[in-house]
Coordinates of C-alpha atoms in Angstrom, one line a residue:
M1 CA -0.4 37.9 24.5
R2 CA -0.4 35.4 21.7
R3 CA 0.4 32.6 24.1
Q4 CA -2.3 33.6 26.3
R5 CA -4.8 33.6 23.3
A6 CA -3.7 30.1 22.3
T7 CA -4.2 28.8 25.9
R8 CA -7.6 30.3 25.9
L9 CA -8.4 28.7 22.8
Y10 CA -7.1 25.2 23.9
A11 CA -9.4 25.5 27.0
A12 CA -12.4 26.4 24.7
L13 CA -11.7 23.4 22.6
A14 CA -11.4 21.0 25.5
T15 CA -14.8 22.5 26.9
T16 CA -16.4 21.8 23.4
A17 CA -15.1 18.3 23.3
L18 CA -16.3 17.5 26.8
A19 CA -19.8 18.9 25.8
A20 CA -19.8 16.8 22.7
T21 CA -19.0 13.5 24.5
A22 CA -21.7 14.3 27.0
V23 CA -24.4 14.0 24.4
T24 CA -25.2 10.3 24.2
G25 CA -25.4 9.0 20.7
A26 CA -24.6 12.1 19.0
V27 CA -23.6 11.7 15.4
L28 CA -21.6 14.2 13.3
S29 CA -22.4 14.1 9.6
M30 CA -19.8 14.8 6.9
P31 CA -19.5 14.7 3.3
E32 CA -19.3 11.3 1.7
A33 CA -15.7 10.5 1.1
A34 CA -14.1 8.9 -1.8
A35 CA -11.6 5.9 -2.0
A36 CA -8.0 6.6 -2.8
T37 CA -7.3 8.4 -6.0
G38 CA -4.7 10.7 -7.5
S39 CA -1.0 10.1 -7.5
A40 CA 1.9 11.2 -5.2
T41 CA 3.4 14.5 -5.5
G42 CA 6.7 16.3 -4.4
Y43 CA 9.6 14.2 -3.1
A44 CA 7.3 11.2 -2.7
T45 CA 7.6 10.8 -6.4
Q46 CA 11.4 10.4 -6.1
N47 CA 13.4 7.3 -5.2
G48 CA 11.2 5.0 -7.3
G49 CA 7.9 6.8 -6.4
T50 CA 5.1 6.1 -3.9
T51 CA 2.2 3.9 -5.0
G52 CA 1.1 2.3 -1.7
G53 CA -1.0 -0.7 -2.2
A54 CA -1.9 -0.1 -5.8
G55 CA -2.8 -3.3 -7.7
G56 CA -3.4 -5.2 -4.3
Q57 CA -6.5 -6.5 -2.8
T58 CA -8.9 -4.0 -1.2
V59 CA -10.4 -4.7 2.1
R60 CA -12.8 -2.5 4.4
A61 CA -11.9 -1.9 8.0
T62 CA -14.1 -0.3 10.7
T63 CA -11.9 -1.0 13.7
G64 CA -8.2 -0.7 14.4
T65 CA -8.1 -4.4 14.9
A66 CA -9.5 -5.1 11.4
I67 CA -6.7 -2.8 10.2
H68 CA -4.0 -4.9 11.8
Q69 CA -5.9 -8.0 10.7
A70 CA -5.7 -6.9 7.1
L71 CA -2.0 -6.4 7.4
C72 CA -1.3 -9.6 9.1
S73 CA -3.5 -11.6 6.6
R74 CA -1.4 -10.8 3.6
A75 CA 0.8 -13.5 2.1
G76 CA 3.9 -11.4 2.9
S77 CA 4.9 -8.2 4.5
S78 CA 5.3 -6.5 1.0
T79 CA 2.2 -7.8 -0.6
P80 CA 0.3 -4.9 -1.9
I81 CA -3.0 -3.9 0.0
I82 CA -5.4 -1.1 0.0
I83 CA -7.2 -0.8 3.4
E84 CA -10.4 1.3 3.2
V85 CA -11.3 2.7 6.7
E86 CA -14.7 4.0 7.8
G87 CA -15.8 5.0 11.3
T88 CA -14.1 5.8 14.5
I89 CA -10.8 3.9 15.3
N90 CA -10.0 4.1 19.1
H91 CA -8.2 2.2 21.9
G92 CA -11.3 0.2 22.5
N93 CA -11.4 -1.4 19.1
T94 CA -7.6 -1.5 18.4
T95 CA -5.7 -4.7 19.5
K96 CA -2.5 -6.3 18.5
V97 CA -2.6 -9.0 15.9
S98 CA 0.2 -11.4 15.1
G99 CA 1.3 -12.7 11.9
D100 CA 4.4 -13.3 9.6
S101 CA 3.3 -10.3 7.4
C102 CA 3.0 -7.7 10.3
N103 CA 4.2 -6.4 13.5
T104 CA 1.3 -4.5 15.3
A105 CA 0.7 -2.9 18.7
A106 CA -2.5 -2.3 20.6
D107 CA -2.0 1.4 21.4
K108 CA -1.5 2.6 17.9
I109 CA -2.0 1.9 14.3
E110 CA 1.3 0.2 13.5
L111 CA 2.7 0.2 9.9
K112 CA 6.0 -1.5 11.0
E113 CA 8.4 -3.4 8.9
I114 CA 6.1 -3.5 5.9
S115 CA 5.7 -1.9 2.4
N116 CA 3.2 -1.2 -0.2
V117 CA 0.1 -0.3 1.8
T118 CA -2.6 2.5 1.2
L119 CA -4.7 3.4 4.3
V120 CA -7.6 5.5 2.9
G121 CA -10.6 7.0 4.6
V122 CA -14.0 6.2 2.8
G123 CA -17.8 6.5 3.2
N124 CA -18.7 8.9 6.0
G125 CA -15.1 9.3 7.0
A126 CA -12.4 7.8 9.1
V127 CA -11.4 9.2 12.5
F128 CA -8.5 8.1 14.6
D129 CA -9.6 9.3 18.0
Q130 CA -6.7 9.5 20.5
L131 CA -4.8 6.8 18.5
G132 CA -1.8 7.8 16.3
I133 CA -0.6 6.2 13.2
H134 CA 3.0 5.0 13.6
V135 CA 5.3 4.3 10.4
R136 CA 8.6 2.4 11.2
D137 CA 11.1 0.6 9.0
S138 CA 8.6 0.7 6.3
S139 CA 8.4 2.0 2.6
N140 CA 5.9 2.9 0.1
I141 CA 3.0 3.9 2.2
I142 CA 0.0 6.1 1.4
I143 CA -2.1 7.7 4.2
Q144 CA -5.1 9.5 2.7
N145 CA -8.3 11.2 3.7
V146 CA -8.3 10.4 7.5
T147 CA -8.6 12.5 10.6
V148 CA -6.2 12.0 13.5
R149 CA -7.1 13.9 16.8
N150 CA -6.0 14.4 20.3
V151 CA -3.1 11.9 20.5
K152 CA -1.3 12.2 23.8
K153 CA 2.1 11.3 25.2
S154 CA 1.1 11.9 28.6
G155 CA -2.1 11.6 30.7
S156 CA -4.7 8.9 29.6
P157 CA -4.8 7.3 27.1
T158 CA -1.4 7.6 25.5
S159 CA -0.5 6.6 22.0
N160 CA 2.4 6.9 19.6
G161 CA 4.6 9.1 21.7
G162 CA 2.0 11.8 21.3
D163 CA 2.3 12.2 17.6
A164 CA -0.7 12.2 15.4
I165 CA 1.5 10.7 12.6
G166 CA 4.9 9.7 13.3
M167 CA 7.6 8.0 11.2
E168 CA 11.0 6.8 12.2
S169 CA 13.8 4.3 11.6
N170 CA 14.7 3.8 7.9
V171 CA 11.5 5.1 6.4
R172 CA 11.2 5.6 2.6
N173 CA 8.6 7.0 0.4
V174 CA 5.4 8.1 2.2
W175 CA 2.6 10.2 0.9
V176 CA 0.3 11.7 3.5
D177 CA -2.5 13.5 1.7
H178 CA -5.9 15.2 2.6
T179 CA -5.6 14.5 6.3
T180 CA -6.8 16.5 9.3
L181 CA -4.3 16.4 12.3
A182 CA -5.5 18.1 15.4
A183 CA -4.7 18.4 18.9
S184 CA -6.3 20.4 21.9
G185 CA -3.2 22.0 23.4
G186 CA 0.4 21.7 23.9
E187 CA 3.0 19.7 25.8
S188 CA 1.7 20.7 29.2
E189 CA -1.7 19.4 28.1
G190 CA -0.1 16.1 27.2
F191 CA 0.2 16.5 23.4
D192 CA 3.3 16.4 21.2
G193 CA 3.8 16.7 17.3
L194 CA 1.2 16.5 14.7
F195 CA 3.6 15.2 12.0
D196 CA 7.1 14.0 13.1
L197 CA 9.8 12.3 11.0
K198 CA 13.1 11.1 12.4
N199 CA 15.9 8.5 12.4
N200 CA 16.7 8.3 8.7
T201 CA 13.2 9.1 7.1
Q202 CA 13.2 10.3 3.5
Y203 CA 11.2 11.0 0.5
V204 CA 7.9 12.1 2.2
T205 CA 5.2 14.5 1.1
L206 CA 2.6 16.1 3.2
S207 CA -0.2 17.6 1.0
Y208 CA -3.6 19.1 1.2
S209 CA -3.8 18.6 5.0
I210 CA -4.9 20.6 8.1
L211 CA -2.7 20.8 11.1
R212 CA -4.2 22.8 13.9
N213 CA -4.6 23.5 17.7
S214 CA -1.2 22.2 18.8
G215 CA 1.8 23.4 20.5
R216 CA 4.0 21.5 17.9
G217 CA 3.3 21.2 14.1
G218 CA 6.0 18.7 13.5
L219 CA 9.8 18.0 13.1
V220 CA 12.3 16.5 10.8
G221 CA 15.1 15.1 13.0
S222 CA 14.7 14.3 16.8
S223 CA 18.0 16.1 17.8
E224 CA 20.7 18.3 16.3
S225 CA 22.6 15.1 15.6
D226 CA 19.8 13.3 13.8
T227 CA 20.4 14.8 10.4
S228 CA 19.8 11.7 8.2
N229 CA 16.3 12.7 7.3
G230 CA 15.3 14.8 4.5
Y231 CA 13.7 15.3 1.0
I232 CA 10.3 16.4 2.4
S233 CA 7.7 18.2 0.6
Y234 CA 4.9 20.3 2.3
H235 CA 2.4 21.9 0.0
H236 CA -1.2 23.2 0.1
N237 CA -1.5 22.6 3.9
L238 CA -3.1 24.8 6.5
Y239 CA -1.4 25.4 9.7
E240 CA -3.7 27.0 12.2
N241 CA -3.2 28.0 15.9
I242 CA 0.3 26.3 16.2
D243 CA 2.8 27.5 18.7
S244 CA 5.9 26.4 16.7
R245 CA 7.5 23.7 14.3
T246 CA 5.7 24.3 11.0
P247 CA 8.0 22.4 10.7
L248 CA 11.2 22.2 12.7
L249 CA 14.0 21.0 10.3
R250 CA 17.4 19.5 11.4
G251 CA 19.5 18.9 8.4
G252 CA 18.2 17.7 5.0
I253 CA 16.2 19.4 2.4
A254 CA 12.5 20.5 2.5
H255 CA 10.3 22.0 -0.2
I256 CA 7.6 24.2 1.4
Y257 CA 5.2 25.8 -1.0
N258 CA 1.6 27.1 -1.2
N259 CA 0.9 26.6 2.5
H260 CA -1.4 28.9 4.5
Y261 CA -0.2 29.7 7.9
V262 CA -2.6 31.3 10.5
S263 CA -1.9 32.2 14.0
L264 CA 1.7 30.8 14.5
N265 CA 2.0 31.9 18.0
E266 CA 5.9 31.6 18.8
S267 CA 7.6 30.7 15.6
G268 CA 7.0 28.8 12.3
I269 CA 9.5 27.2 9.9
N270 CA 12.4 26.7 11.9
S271 CA 15.5 25.7 9.8
R272 CA 18.5 24.5 12.0
A273 CA 21.5 22.2 12.0
G274 CA 22.4 22.7 8.4
A275 CA 18.9 22.2 7.0
R276 CA 17.9 23.9 3.7
A277 CA 14.4 24.9 3.0
K278 CA 12.9 26.2 -0.3
V279 CA 9.9 28.3 0.7
D280 CA 7.9 29.4 -2.2
N281 CA 4.4 31.3 -2.6
N282 CA 3.2 30.6 0.9
Y283 CA 0.7 32.9 2.8
F284 CA 1.7 33.7 6.3
E285 CA -1.0 35.6 8.4
D286 CA -1.4 36.9 12.0
S287 CA 1.7 35.2 13.1
K288 CA 5.2 35.6 14.7
D289 CA 8.6 34.8 13.4
V290 CA 7.3 32.5 10.6
L291 CA 10.8 31.7 9.3
G292 CA 14.3 31.5 10.7
A293 CA 16.6 29.5 12.9
F294 CA 15.2 29.5 16.5
Y295 CA 16.2 28.1 19.9
T296 CA 19.7 27.0 18.7
D297 CA 23.1 28.2 17.7
A298 CA 23.2 25.6 14.9
A299 CA 22.2 27.6 11.7
G300 CA 20.0 26.5 9.1
Y301 CA 19.3 28.0 5.5
W302 CA 16.4 29.0 3.3
Q303 CA 15.6 30.3 -0.2
V304 CA 12.6 32.3 -0.3
S305 CA 10.4 33.6 -3.2
G306 CA 6.8 34.8 -3.8
N307 CA 5.7 34.6 -0.1
I308 CA 3.1 37.1 1.6
Y309 CA 3.5 38.1 5.1
D310 CA 0.2 39.6 6.3
N311 CA 0.3 41.0 9.9
V312 CA 3.6 39.2 10.6
T313 CA 5.7 40.4 13.6
W314 CA 9.4 39.6 14.0
S315 CA 11.7 39.3 17.1
S316 CA 15.1 40.9 17.4
P317 CA 18.0 38.5 16.6
G318 CA 19.8 36.9 19.5
S319 CA 22.4 34.3 20.2
E320 CA 19.9 31.5 19.8
N321 CA 17.3 33.2 17.5
N322 CA 17.8 34.3 14.1
P323 CA 14.6 35.4 12.5
A324 CA 14.6 35.6 8.6
G325 CA 12.5 38.9 8.8
P326 CA 11.2 41.7 8.7
D327 CA 12.5 41.4 5.1
P328 CA 13.3 37.7 4.4
Q329 CA 16.1 37.0 1.9
S330 CA 17.5 33.9 0.7
N331 CA 20.8 32.6 2.2
T332 CA 21.0 29.4 0.1
T333 CA 19.8 27.8 -3.1
V334 CA 17.8 24.6 -3.4
S335 CA 17.4 22.5 -6.6
I336 CA 14.0 20.7 -6.9
P337 CA 14.2 17.5 -8.9
Y338 CA 10.5 17.2 -9.7
S339 CA 8.1 19.3 -11.6
Y340 CA 5.2 21.3 -9.8
S341 CA 2.8 24.2 -10.4
L342 CA 2.8 27.1 -8.1
D343 CA -0.4 28.9 -7.1
A344 CA 0.1 32.6 -6.6
A345 CA 0.4 33.3 -2.9
S346 CA -2.5 35.8 -3.0
C347 CA -5.0 32.9 -3.7
V348 CA -3.5 30.4 -1.3
P349 CA -5.9 31.1 1.5
S350 CA -9.0 30.4 -0.8
V351 CA -7.4 27.4 -2.5
V352 CA -6.3 25.6 0.6
S353 CA -9.6 26.3 2.3
A354 CA -11.3 24.5 -0.6
T355 CA -9.0 21.6 -0.7
A356 CA -7.1 20.9 2.5
G357 CA -8.2 18.3 5.0
A358 CA -10.2 15.0 5.2
N359 CA -13.6 14.8 3.6
K360 CA -13.0 17.5 1.1
G361 CA -13.5 15.2 -1.9
L362 CA -9.8 15.0 -2.5
R363 CA -9.8 18.3 -4.6
V364 CA -6.6 19.6 -5.6
S365 CA -5.0 22.5 -7.4
D366 CA -3.3 22.6 -10.8
G367 CA -1.6 26.0 -10.1
S368 CA -4.4 28.1 -11.6
C369 CA -5.8 29.3 -8.3
S370 CA -8.9 27.1 -9.0
P371 CA -9.6 23.9 -7.0
Q372 CA -9.9 20.8 -9.3
N373 CA -11.6 17.5 -8.7
P374 CA -9.0 14.7 -8.8
S375 CA -8.4 12.7 -11.8
P376 CA -10.1 10.3 -12.2
A377 CA -13.2 12.0 -10.4
P378 CA -13.9 10.3 -7.1
T379 CA -16.9 7.9 -7.2
D380 CA -18.6 5.7 -4.7
P381 CA -16.1 3.0 -3.7
T382 CA -16.5 -0.3 -5.5
P383 CA -17.4 -2.9 -3.1
A384 CA -14.3 -4.6 -1.8
P385 CA -13.8 -8.2 -2.8
T386 CA -14.4 -9.2 0.8
D387 CA -17.8 -7.5 1.0
P388 CA -20.9 -9.5 0.4
A389 CA -21.9 -9.1 -3.1
P390 CA -25.5 -8.0 -4.1
S391 CA -26.4 -11.1 -5.8
Q392 CA -25.5 -14.8 -5.5
P393 CA -22.8 -16.3 -7.5
G394 CA -23.7 -18.4 -10.6
G395 CA -22.6 -21.9 -11.7
T396 CA -22.1 -25.0 -9.9
N397 CA -21.5 -25.1 -6.1
L398 CA -18.4 -27.3 -6.1
S399 CA -18.8 -28.1 -2.3
I400 CA -21.7 -30.5 -2.8
G401 CA -20.2 -34.1 -2.8
A402 CA -16.8 -32.7 -1.5
G403 CA -15.2 -33.4 1.9
S404 CA -15.0 -31.2 5.0
D405 CA -13.1 -30.8 8.2
G406 CA -11.9 -28.0 10.5
S407 CA -10.1 -27.0 13.6
S408 CA -12.9 -27.0 16.2
K409 CA -16.6 -28.0 16.5
A410 CA -19.2 -27.2 18.9
S411 CA -21.2 -30.0 20.4
G412 CA -24.0 -31.4 18.2
T413 CA -22.8 -30.0 15.0
S414 CA -20.9 -31.5 12.0
Y415 CA -18.4 -30.1 9.4
G416 CA -20.7 -31.8 6.8
N417 CA -23.5 -29.6 7.6
V418 CA -21.9 -26.8 5.5
L419 CA -21.9 -28.9 2.4
D420 CA -25.3 -30.5 2.5
G421 CA -27.2 -27.7 0.6
D422 CA -29.7 -27.4 3.7
P423 CA -29.7 -23.9 5.2
S424 CA -31.4 -25.2 8.3
T425 CA -28.3 -27.3 9.4
Y426 CA -25.1 -25.7 10.4
W427 CA -21.6 -26.0 11.8
S428 CA -20.3 -23.9 14.8
P429 CA -17.0 -23.6 16.4
T430 CA -16.3 -24.2 19.9
G431 CA -16.5 -20.5 21.0
S432 CA -16.2 -17.5 18.8
T433 CA -13.4 -18.5 16.5
G434 CA -12.4 -21.5 14.5
S435 CA -12.1 -22.8 10.9
V436 CA -14.0 -25.0 8.5
S437 CA -12.6 -26.5 5.3
V438 CA -13.9 -27.9 1.9
K439 CA -11.6 -30.6 0.3
W440 CA -11.5 -32.5 -2.9
G441 CA -9.6 -35.6 -4.0
S442 CA -7.9 -33.7 -6.8
A443 CA -7.0 -30.1 -7.5
T444 CA -10.0 -27.9 -8.1
S445 CA -10.2 -24.2 -9.4
V446 CA -12.0 -21.8 -7.0
S447 CA -12.3 -18.0 -7.3
V448 CA -15.4 -17.4 -5.3
I449 CA -16.9 -18.7 -2.0
N450 CA -20.1 -17.9 -0.3
I451 CA -20.4 -18.2 3.4
R452 CA -24.1 -18.4 4.5
E453 CA -25.0 -17.8 8.1
T454 CA -28.3 -19.3 9.6
S455 CA -31.1 -16.9 9.7
G456 CA -30.9 -16.5 13.4
S457 CA -27.1 -15.6 13.3
V458 CA -26.8 -13.3 10.4
G459 CA -24.1 -10.6 11.3
T460 CA -22.4 -12.7 13.9
I461 CA -19.3 -13.4 11.9
G462 CA -16.8 -10.6 12.3
S463 CA -13.2 -10.9 10.9
W464 CA -11.9 -13.8 8.8
R465 CA -9.3 -15.1 6.5
V466 CA -9.7 -17.5 3.4
I467 CA -6.7 -19.8 3.2
N468 CA -5.2 -22.0 0.4
H469 CA -4.7 -24.9 2.7
D470 CA -2.3 -26.6 0.3
T471 CA 0.3 -23.7 0.6
G472 CA -0.9 -21.7 3.6
A473 CA -1.3 -18.6 1.4
V474 CA -4.0 -16.1 2.4
L475 CA -6.5 -15.7 -0.5
A476 CA -8.6 -12.9 1.1
S477 CA -9.4 -11.3 4.5
G478 CA -12.1 -9.0 5.7
S479 CA -15.2 -8.9 7.9
G480 CA -18.8 -10.2 7.5
A481 CA -20.1 -13.4 5.9
G482 CA -21.3 -13.4 2.3
V483 CA -19.8 -13.7 -1.2
I484 CA -15.9 -13.4 -1.3
S485 CA -14.0 -13.4 -4.5
F486 CA -10.2 -13.7 -5.1
A487 CA -7.8 -14.6 -7.9
Q488 CA -8.7 -18.0 -9.3
T489 CA -6.7 -20.7 -7.5
S490 CA -6.2 -24.4 -8.1
L491 CA -6.1 -26.2 -4.8
R492 CA -7.3 -29.4 -3.0
K493 CA -8.4 -27.8 0.3
I494 CA -9.7 -24.3 1.1
T495 CA -10.2 -23.0 4.6
F496 CA -12.5 -20.4 5.9
E497 CA -11.0 -19.3 9.2
I498 CA -13.1 -17.1 11.6
T499 CA -10.8 -14.8 13.6
G500 CA -13.4 -12.6 15.4
S501 CA -17.1 -12.7 16.0
T502 CA -19.8 -11.2 18.2
G503 CA -21.0 -14.5 19.5
T504 CA -21.0 -18.1 18.4
P505 CA -21.2 -18.3 14.5
Q506 CA -23.4 -20.7 12.7
V507 CA -22.3 -21.4 9.2
A508 CA -25.2 -23.0 7.4
E509 CA -23.2 -23.5 3.9
F510 CA -19.6 -23.0 2.8
E511 CA -20.3 -22.9 -1.0
T512 CA -17.4 -22.8 -3.6
Y513 CA -17.5 -21.7 -7.3
A514 CA -15.0 -21.8 -10.1

């Protein structure tokens, strides 16, 4: 009966989704989200800690291509960067971008062979629609305040092997926080796991997140022989209407505390193949077989304390099923190396309801059963250095009297038009992309540029990079013309490279300031 109930709910969700997409121009409003804040918890604090892109440049992205462009525009694959994401990221606006500091793909958000990156939803929220986030051969990654929904491994379109967030192949130190991960059915409907870790992935925390409406919550280890993963923390998450794998553990150690489990239809925490789980102060509700070793004869282990089992049913033991209940007892001990504060299990439903998921203001708990604002309290994001500034820069425009050149030029325009102080003249590339440079006879210190479009072309320029032509280093990247700030740099030639636009750009002035 539970399986039939889940199937009916999946069908209802699909019908609702189709109805929503049929309403042209419908907009769902949501609370204003804040920029990245707080610090990692759980096992993500170990092995040197997880800080993501802290200390790096902040850029804003409204498309998947812009996310990839931000990664590819860094000086190197480990250069710290904070990417603030707003809007809906989907297959239509996510293309592959190439560069020495990235390795991207068109069908997913690819965080591959990189480090020191924060991906955070801001503004009115970030939704990854049918598009998964893939972390591979990477370290020190933060994913915060985003929604990932309806990622498929079969049917159309497919992305990321069907995982909402997937990590594999030598991944270290990832903190996933305040996310909403959702599907609209199980494997037969084309979906796979919401949060999968495999092939030597370690030191990961999933916190304050919602995982719902899926056949599979997530796994640690892709097979009984993939036991190189571990040191995973799951806390203050809501698992709702999930058939199984909340999570499935194959080897390794997991710390699972203060989570709210509702309607686990077939099984819950599945500890197998020598895995050891410390399961503290969770609230299990209206569910079946919430803890044990299931669908295997390779035993796993658990240490339990303080959990509440509210209307939980248990199967009889069998050759491939070893439920921990109806009276769960510990069969191992697990030592936790970090400090943490436990909320009482009785208040977990209310605390998780107030804190878990994207667009909840990044609220957390301090163990007092009372949701807290993060410290420091979230505020409106400071405009990224690549966003147009509200006022024009002061000082002397160093471009006047300098030289100019570029990579392409449309008929009838001149590179010199960007240096003449006349907003009615302009340079255009041949087509929608190209570059224009300002150059001096001797080294000149520059920290701000101002790209002015003609009055008739405002908003045409899309993605861009600012390059120190002397060294090839990327000083800044982003989208949209205007004032761009970066660390003061001494150079003889600076290049503004347009990598995407909605038409043929018209650059009236390329101003430079110390």
